[in-house]
Amino acid sequence: MAGPVSVLNNLLKEKVLAVQDFTLLAWQSFRKIFARPRYLALTFEQMDVIGVGSLPVVVLASVFIGAVLVLQTADQFVRFGSPGLTGDVVALALVREIGPVIFALLVAGRVSSGIASELGSMQVTEQVDAMRALGTDPVKRLVIPRVVATVVVVPLLTIVGDLCGLLGGLLASTAVVRINPTQFWVRAYNAIEFGDAVQGLVKPVVFGLIISLVGCYYGLATRGGTRGVGRATTQAVVAASVLILVTNLFITKTVLWVNEMMGW
Amino acid sequence: MADPTPGNPTAGQAEVLRFDDVHLAFGQTVVLRDLSFALHRGETLVLLGVTGTGKTTLLKLALGLLKPDRGRITVLGTDITELEEEELFPLRAQLGIVFQEMALFDSLSVHENVAYRLIEETVHGGKDYSDEEIERRVRECLRFVGLEEAIWKLPAELSGGMQRRVGLARALITEPPILLYDSPTAGLDPVTAQTILTLIIKLRDTRQAGALYVTHRLQDAFILANNCYDSQNEALKPVGGDGRGQPCGPTRFLLLRDASIYFVGSPADLVSARDPYVQRFLA
Ligand SMILES: Nc1ncnc2c1ncn2[C@@H]1O[C@H](COP(=O)(O)OP(=O)(O)O)[C@@H](O)[C@H]1O
Ligand SMILES: [Mg+2]
């Protein structure tokens, strides 16, 4: 009965269904985003929880990432006699790639899991059903405030993170490698072009969408009591992280192509 | 739409909820197979069945939280099978439900939980209830379940039995003509279970709502069938004793087994049934 083929078949079917459900949730969120009722107070509350809550970890991580980037690269540039390039490299790496991706992964670890466990607990204690029974659309009350809050907050966190990262690089280059801080800052600032800024801001918007939607999806799909909540939480973080890394490649490719087309 | 005035002794005639050949499967497992029954105003239908026979699923179908694969579900004369979620919201005000897991919103106070529907309708719907009116109605419902003093507490500060009573109060706020109880005494001690049952009988005998009462505890079913609410003593009194003249809601039993209705009838029919499965269930 349950031969390997049918097991594989069922697994495949399950995955396809999951993707279908996820797409449906995303579509419903977009469709209802401007529909009344709007839960603005809940959205601001989520911005506070997600944004302010994630700020310390992003600031701390970014300072150290900026510093370590300097340590890794400065040596080479000094040897080739152009230590000023350190500022260019740190700035470009941070703004284009490392900033958006690492901050998104950090936020995913906090926020996707937080959303999945909160909505998952509500699901297994029938609070989501109760909400619908009492005349509230869970997509409007639970999903959209979280998605909107995350999409607004992650780019802001990334900007703050990029600045702190540059600051970390500046500190490291002055203290350890002895590069002139003004020179570092000017080179870093001039290295970033319009296209880089676009890339650096498009990515966090998309990642914010992934972080929140994946968390909501796994939370609302939770079955099987408290253990189910644990499982949903872990799955949400893993799925969000993988999706961020995969999407990053495609965004990078697309943005580079657009840059070339537009001559930015 | 047949909607006789409450308190009318012949009100038992009007159908408030109806299932016609309702079929539902989750993947390969058939949970409900071509199920049909009707619930009348003032009547209590006790749904019996072992765990996993689809009792909760049946309640969710009645609310439109789930859609049947085929068949038709009618609530107060409206066929809900084809309705969209948005169209279902106003109709759901006619159905009060007490969930098995209580399902109180744990980030909201007791007041906000009980008032949930009124607050939602005021802030986001067309209705315009004042804060005073909301609080008055919340207090009224909480008084009915004997928990007025808990109004500003959070659900986590209450015991299981108290949470169940708050859940009951939340279901009552719109004075729905249909009430759905999902195992409301599950996991409670006998004394607290008796309190909840007394409230449910009080509700049945004072408001004439139709009720679907899900349970896997047979003793609950017989307490419901054999008692009336005595408003003078604020306690239960047995049917047929001196309880003459007290209109007491009729009770039918409905036993689910293997996705189908295995037995339906009065409590007396159930007791006298010769069927071995029913006998085993009674034992
Ligand atoms: N959302 C769901 N997805 C898949 N199976 C479900 C779902 N909900 C319930 N079931 C299954 O349907 C059956 C009936 O469940 P339920 O109605 O909760 O039973 P009861 O309330 O009588 O204990 C169970 O076997 C359960 O596993
Ligand atoms: Mg159940």
CSV table of N, CA, C and O in Angstrom, one decimal, chain B residues 118-185:
chain,number,residue,atom,x,y,z
B,118,LEU,N,-19.0,43.5,20.1
B,118,LEU,CA,-19.6,44.8,20.1
B,118,LEU,C,-18.5,45.9,19.7
B,118,LEU,O,-18.7,46.8,19.0
B,119,ILE,N,-17.3,45.7,20.3
B,119,ILE,CA,-16.2,46.6,20.0
B,119,ILE,C,-15.8,46.5,18.5
B,119,ILE,O,-15.7,47.6,17.9
B,120,GLU,N,-15.7,45.3,18.0
B,120,GLU,CA,-15.4,45.2,16.5
B,120,GLU,C,-16.5,45.9,15.7
B,120,GLU,O,-16.1,46.6,14.7
B,121,GLU,N,-17.7,45.7,16.1
B,121,GLU,CA,-18.8,46.3,15.3
B,121,GLU,C,-18.8,47.8,15.4
B,121,GLU,O,-19.2,48.5,14.4
B,122,THR,N,-18.4,48.3,16.5
B,122,THR,CA,-18.4,49.7,16.7
B,122,THR,C,-17.2,50.4,16.0
B,122,THR,O,-17.3,51.3,15.2
B,123,VAL,N,-16.0,49.8,16.2
B,123,VAL,CA,-14.8,50.4,15.6
B,123,VAL,C,-14.7,50.2,14.1
B,123,VAL,O,-14.3,51.0,13.4
B,124,HIS,N,-15.2,49.0,13.6
B,124,HIS,CA,-14.9,48.6,12.2
B,124,HIS,C,-16.2,48.4,11.5
B,124,HIS,O,-16.2,48.4,10.2
B,125,GLY,N,-17.3,48.1,12.1
B,125,GLY,CA,-18.5,47.9,11.4
B,125,GLY,C,-19.4,49.1,11.4
B,125,GLY,O,-18.9,50.2,11.8
B,126,GLY,N,-20.6,49.0,11.0
B,126,GLY,CA,-21.5,50.2,11.0
B,126,GLY,C,-22.1,50.6,12.3
B,126,GLY,O,-22.6,51.7,12.5
B,127,LYS,N,-22.0,49.7,13.3
B,127,LYS,CA,-22.7,49.9,14.6
B,127,LYS,C,-22.1,51.0,15.4
B,127,LYS,O,-20.9,51.4,15.2
B,128,ASP,N,-22.8,51.6,16.3
B,128,ASP,CA,-22.3,52.7,17.1
B,128,ASP,C,-22.7,52.5,18.6
B,128,ASP,O,-23.6,53.1,19.1
B,129,TYR,N,-22.0,51.5,19.3
B,129,TYR,CA,-22.3,51.4,20.7
B,129,TYR,C,-21.5,52.3,21.5
B,129,TYR,O,-20.3,52.4,21.2
B,130,SER,N,-22.1,52.9,22.5
B,130,SER,CA,-21.2,53.8,23.4
B,130,SER,C,-20.5,52.9,24.4
B,130,SER,O,-20.9,51.8,24.6
B,131,ASP,N,-19.4,53.5,25.0
B,131,ASP,CA,-18.7,52.7,26.0
B,131,ASP,C,-19.5,52.3,27.1
B,131,ASP,O,-19.4,51.2,27.6
B,132,GLU,N,-20.5,53.2,27.5
B,132,GLU,CA,-21.4,52.9,28.6
B,132,GLU,C,-22.2,51.7,28.3
B,132,GLU,O,-22.4,50.8,29.1
B,133,GLU,N,-22.8,51.7,27.1
B,133,GLU,CA,-23.7,50.6,26.7
B,133,GLU,C,-22.9,49.3,26.6
B,133,GLU,O,-23.4,48.2,27.1
B,134,ILE,N,-21.7,49.3,26.1
B,134,ILE,CA,-20.9,48.1,26.0
B,134,ILE,C,-20.7,47.6,27.4
B,134,ILE,O,-20.9,46.4,27.7
B,135,GLU,N,-20.2,48.5,28.3
B,135,GLU,CA,-19.9,48.0,29.6
B,135,GLU,C,-21.2,47.4,30.3
B,135,GLU,O,-21.1,46.4,31.0
B,136,ARG,N,-22.3,48.1,30.1
B,136,ARG,CA,-23.6,47.6,30.7
B,136,ARG,C,-23.9,46.2,30.2
B,136,ARG,O,-24.2,45.3,31.0
B,137,ARG,N,-23.7,46.0,28.9
B,137,ARG,CA,-24.1,44.7,28.4
B,137,ARG,C,-23.1,43.6,28.8
B,137,ARG,O,-23.4,42.5,29.1
B,138,VAL,N,-21.8,44.0,28.9
B,138,VAL,CA,-20.8,43.1,29.4
B,138,VAL,C,-21.1,42.7,30.8
B,138,VAL,O,-21.1,41.5,31.1
B,139,ARG,N,-21.4,43.6,31.6
B,139,ARG,CA,-21.7,43.3,33.0
B,139,ARG,C,-22.9,42.4,33.1
B,139,ARG,O,-23.0,41.5,34.0
B,140,GLU,N,-23.9,42.7,32.3
B,140,GLU,CA,-25.1,41.9,32.3
B,140,GLU,C,-24.8,40.4,32.0
B,140,GLU,O,-25.2,39.5,32.7
B,141,CYS,N,-24.0,40.2,31.0
B,141,CYS,CA,-23.6,38.8,30.6
B,141,CYS,C,-22.7,38.2,31.7
B,141,CYS,O,-22.9,37.0,32.0
B,142,LEU,N,-21.8,39.0,32.3
B,142,LEU,CA,-21.0,38.4,33.3
B,142,LEU,C,-21.8,38.1,34.5
B,142,LEU,O,-21.5,37.1,35.2
B,143,ARG,N,-22.8,38.9,34.8
B,143,ARG,CA,-23.6,38.6,36.0
B,143,ARG,C,-24.4,37.3,35.8
B,143,ARG,O,-24.6,36.6,36.7
B,144,PHE,N,-24.8,37.1,34.5
B,144,PHE,CA,-25.5,35.9,34.2
B,144,PHE,C,-24.7,34.7,34.6
B,144,PHE,O,-25.2,33.7,35.1
B,145,VAL,N,-23.4,34.7,34.3
B,145,VAL,CA,-22.5,33.6,34.6
B,145,VAL,C,-21.8,33.7,36.0
B,145,VAL,O,-21.0,32.9,36.3
B,146,GLY,N,-22.2,34.8,36.7
B,146,GLY,CA,-21.7,34.9,38.1
B,146,GLY,C,-20.3,35.3,38.2
B,146,GLY,O,-19.6,34.9,39.1
B,147,LEU,N,-19.8,36.2,37.2
B,147,LEU,CA,-18.4,36.5,37.3
B,147,LEU,C,-18.2,38.0,37.1
B,147,LEU,O,-17.2,38.5,36.6
B,148,GLU,N,-19.1,38.8,37.6
B,148,GLU,CA,-19.0,40.3,37.3
B,148,GLU,C,-17.7,40.9,37.9
B,148,GLU,O,-17.2,41.8,37.4
B,149,GLU,N,-17.3,40.3,39.0
B,149,GLU,CA,-16.1,40.9,39.7
B,149,GLU,C,-14.8,40.6,38.9
B,149,GLU,O,-13.8,41.3,39.1
B,150,ALA,N,-14.9,39.7,37.9
B,150,ALA,CA,-13.6,39.4,37.2
B,150,ALA,C,-13.5,40.3,35.9
B,150,ALA,O,-12.6,40.1,35.1
B,151,ILE,N,-14.3,41.3,35.8
B,151,ILE,CA,-14.4,42.1,34.5
B,151,ILE,C,-13.1,42.7,34.0
B,151,ILE,O,-12.8,42.7,32.9
B,152,TRP,N,-12.3,43.1,35.0
B,152,TRP,CA,-11.0,43.8,34.5
B,152,TRP,C,-9.8,42.9,34.6
B,152,TRP,O,-8.7,43.3,34.4
B,153,LYS,N,-10.0,41.6,34.8
B,153,LYS,CA,-8.9,40.7,34.9
B,153,LYS,C,-8.5,40.2,33.5
B,153,LYS,O,-9.2,40.4,32.5
B,154,LEU,N,-7.3,39.5,33.4
B,154,LEU,CA,-6.9,38.9,32.2
B,154,LEU,C,-7.3,37.4,32.3
B,154,LEU,O,-7.3,36.9,33.4
B,155,PRO,N,-7.5,36.7,31.2
B,155,PRO,CA,-7.9,35.3,31.2
B,155,PRO,C,-6.9,34.5,32.0
B,155,PRO,O,-7.3,33.5,32.7
B,156,ALA,N,-5.6,34.8,31.9
B,156,ALA,CA,-4.6,34.0,32.6
B,156,ALA,C,-4.8,34.0,34.1
B,156,ALA,O,-4.3,33.1,34.8
B,157,GLU,N,-5.5,35.0,34.6
B,157,GLU,CA,-5.6,35.1,36.1
B,157,GLU,C,-6.8,34.3,36.6
B,157,GLU,O,-7.1,34.3,37.7
B,158,LEU,N,-7.5,33.7,35.6
B,158,LEU,CA,-8.7,32.9,36.0
B,158,LEU,C,-8.5,31.4,36.0
B,158,LEU,O,-7.7,30.9,35.2
B,159,SER,N,-9.3,30.7,36.8
B,159,SER,CA,-9.2,29.2,36.7
B,159,SER,C,-9.9,28.7,35.5
B,159,SER,O,-10.6,29.5,34.8
B,160,GLY,N,-9.7,27.4,35.2
B,160,GLY,CA,-10.3,26.9,34.0
B,160,GLY,C,-11.8,27.0,33.9
B,160,GLY,O,-12.4,27.4,32.9
B,161,GLY,N,-12.5,26.8,35.1
B,161,GLY,CA,-13.9,26.9,35.1
B,161,GLY,C,-14.4,28.3,34.9
B,161,GLY,O,-15.4,28.6,34.2
B,162,MET,N,-13.7,29.3,35.5
B,162,MET,CA,-14.0,30.7,35.3
B,162,MET,C,-13.8,31.1,33.8
B,162,MET,O,-14.6,31.8,33.3
B,163,GLN,N,-12.7,30.6,33.2
B,163,GLN,CA,-12.5,30.9,31.8
B,163,GLN,C,-13.7,30.4,30.9
B,163,GLN,O,-14.1,31.0,30.0
B,164,ARG,N,-14.1,29.2,31.3
B,164,ARG,CA,-15.3,28.6,30.5
B,164,ARG,C,-16.5,29.5,30.7
B,164,ARG,O,-17.2,29.7,29.7
B,165,ARG,N,-16.7,30.0,31.9
B,165,ARG,CA,-17.8,30.9,32.1
B,165,ARG,C,-17.7,32.2,31.3
B,165,ARG,O,-18.7,32.7,30.8
B,166,VAL,N,-16.5,32.7,31.2
B,166,VAL,CA,-16.2,33.9,30.4
B,166,VAL,C,-16.5,33.6,28.9
B,166,VAL,O,-17.2,34.4,28.2
B,167,GLY,N,-16.1,32.4,28.5
B,167,GLY,CA,-16.4,32.0,27.1
B,167,GLY,C,-17.9,32.0,26.9
B,167,GLY,O,-18.4,32.4,25.8
B,168,LEU,N,-18.6,31.5,27.9
B,168,LEU,CA,-20.1,31.5,27.8
B,168,LEU,C,-20.7,32.9,27.7
B,168,LEU,O,-21.5,33.2,26.8
B,169,ALA,N,-20.2,33.8,28.5
B,169,ALA,CA,-20.6,35.2,28.5
B,169,ALA,C,-20.3,35.8,27.2
B,169,ALA,O,-21.2,36.6,26.6
B,170,ARG,N,-19.2,35.5,26.6
B,170,ARG,CA,-18.8,36.1,25.3
B,170,ARG,C,-19.8,35.6,24.2
B,170,ARG,O,-20.1,36.4,23.3
B,171,ALA,N,-20.2,34.3,24.3
B,171,ALA,CA,-21.1,33.8,23.3
B,171,ALA,C,-22.5,34.4,23.5
B,171,ALA,O,-23.3,34.5,22.5
B,172,LEU,N,-22.8,34.9,24.6
B,172,LEU,CA,-24.2,35.4,24.9
B,172,LEU,C,-24.4,36.9,24.5
B,172,LEU,O,-25.6,37.3,24.5
B,173,ILE,N,-23.3,37.6,24.3
B,173,ILE,CA,-23.4,39.1,24.2
B,173,ILE,C,-24.4,39.6,23.1
B,173,ILE,O,-25.1,40.6,23.3
B,174,THR,N,-24.5,38.8,22.0
B,174,THR,CA,-25.5,39.2,21.0
B,174,THR,C,-26.8,38.5,21.1
B,174,THR,O,-27.6,38.6,20.2
B,175,GLU,N,-27.0,37.8,22.2
B,175,GLU,CA,-28.3,37.1,22.5
B,175,GLU,C,-28.7,36.2,21.3
B,175,GLU,O,-29.7,36.3,20.7
B,176,PRO,N,-27.7,35.3,20.9
B,176,PRO,CA,-28.0,34.5,19.7
B,176,PRO,C,-29.1,33.5,19.9
B,176,PRO,O,-29.2,32.9,21.0
B,177,PRO,N,-29.9,33.2,18.8
B,177,PRO,CA,-30.9,32.2,18.9
B,177,PRO,C,-30.4,30.8,18.8
B,177,PRO,O,-31.1,29.8,19.0
B,178,ILE,N,-29.1,30.6,18.5
B,178,ILE,CA,-28.5,29.3,18.4
B,178,ILE,C,-27.2,29.3,19.2
B,178,ILE,O,-26.4,30.2,19.1
B,179,LEU,N,-27.1,28.3,20.1
B,179,LEU,CA,-25.8,28.2,20.9
B,179,LEU,C,-25.2,26.9,20.6
B,179,LEU,O,-25.8,25.8,20.4
B,180,LEU,N,-23.8,26.9,20.4
B,180,LEU,CA,-23.1,25.7,20.2
B,180,LEU,C,-22.1,25.6,21.3
B,180,LEU,O,-21.3,26.5,21.6
B,181,TYR,N,-22.2,24.4,22.0
B,181,TYR,CA,-21.2,24.1,23.1
B,181,TYR,C,-20.3,23.0,22.7
B,181,TYR,O,-20.8,21.9,22.4
B,182,ASP,N,-19.0,23.2,22.7
B,182,ASP,CA,-18.1,22.1,22.4
B,182,ASP,C,-17.5,21.6,23.7
B,182,ASP,O,-16.6,22.2,24.3
B,183,SER,N,-18.0,20.5,24.1
B,183,SER,CA,-17.5,19.8,25.4
B,183,SER,C,-17.2,20.9,26.5
B,183,SER,O,-16.1,21.0,26.9
B,184,PRO,N,-18.2,21.6,26.9
B,184,PRO,CA,-18.0,22.7,27.9
B,184,PRO,C,-17.6,22.2,29.3
B,184,PRO,O,-17.1,23.0,30.1
B,185,THR,N,-17.8,20.9,29.5
B,185,THR,CA,-17.4,20.5,30.9
B,185,THR,C,-16.1,19.6,30.8
B,185,THR,O,-15.7,19.1,31.9
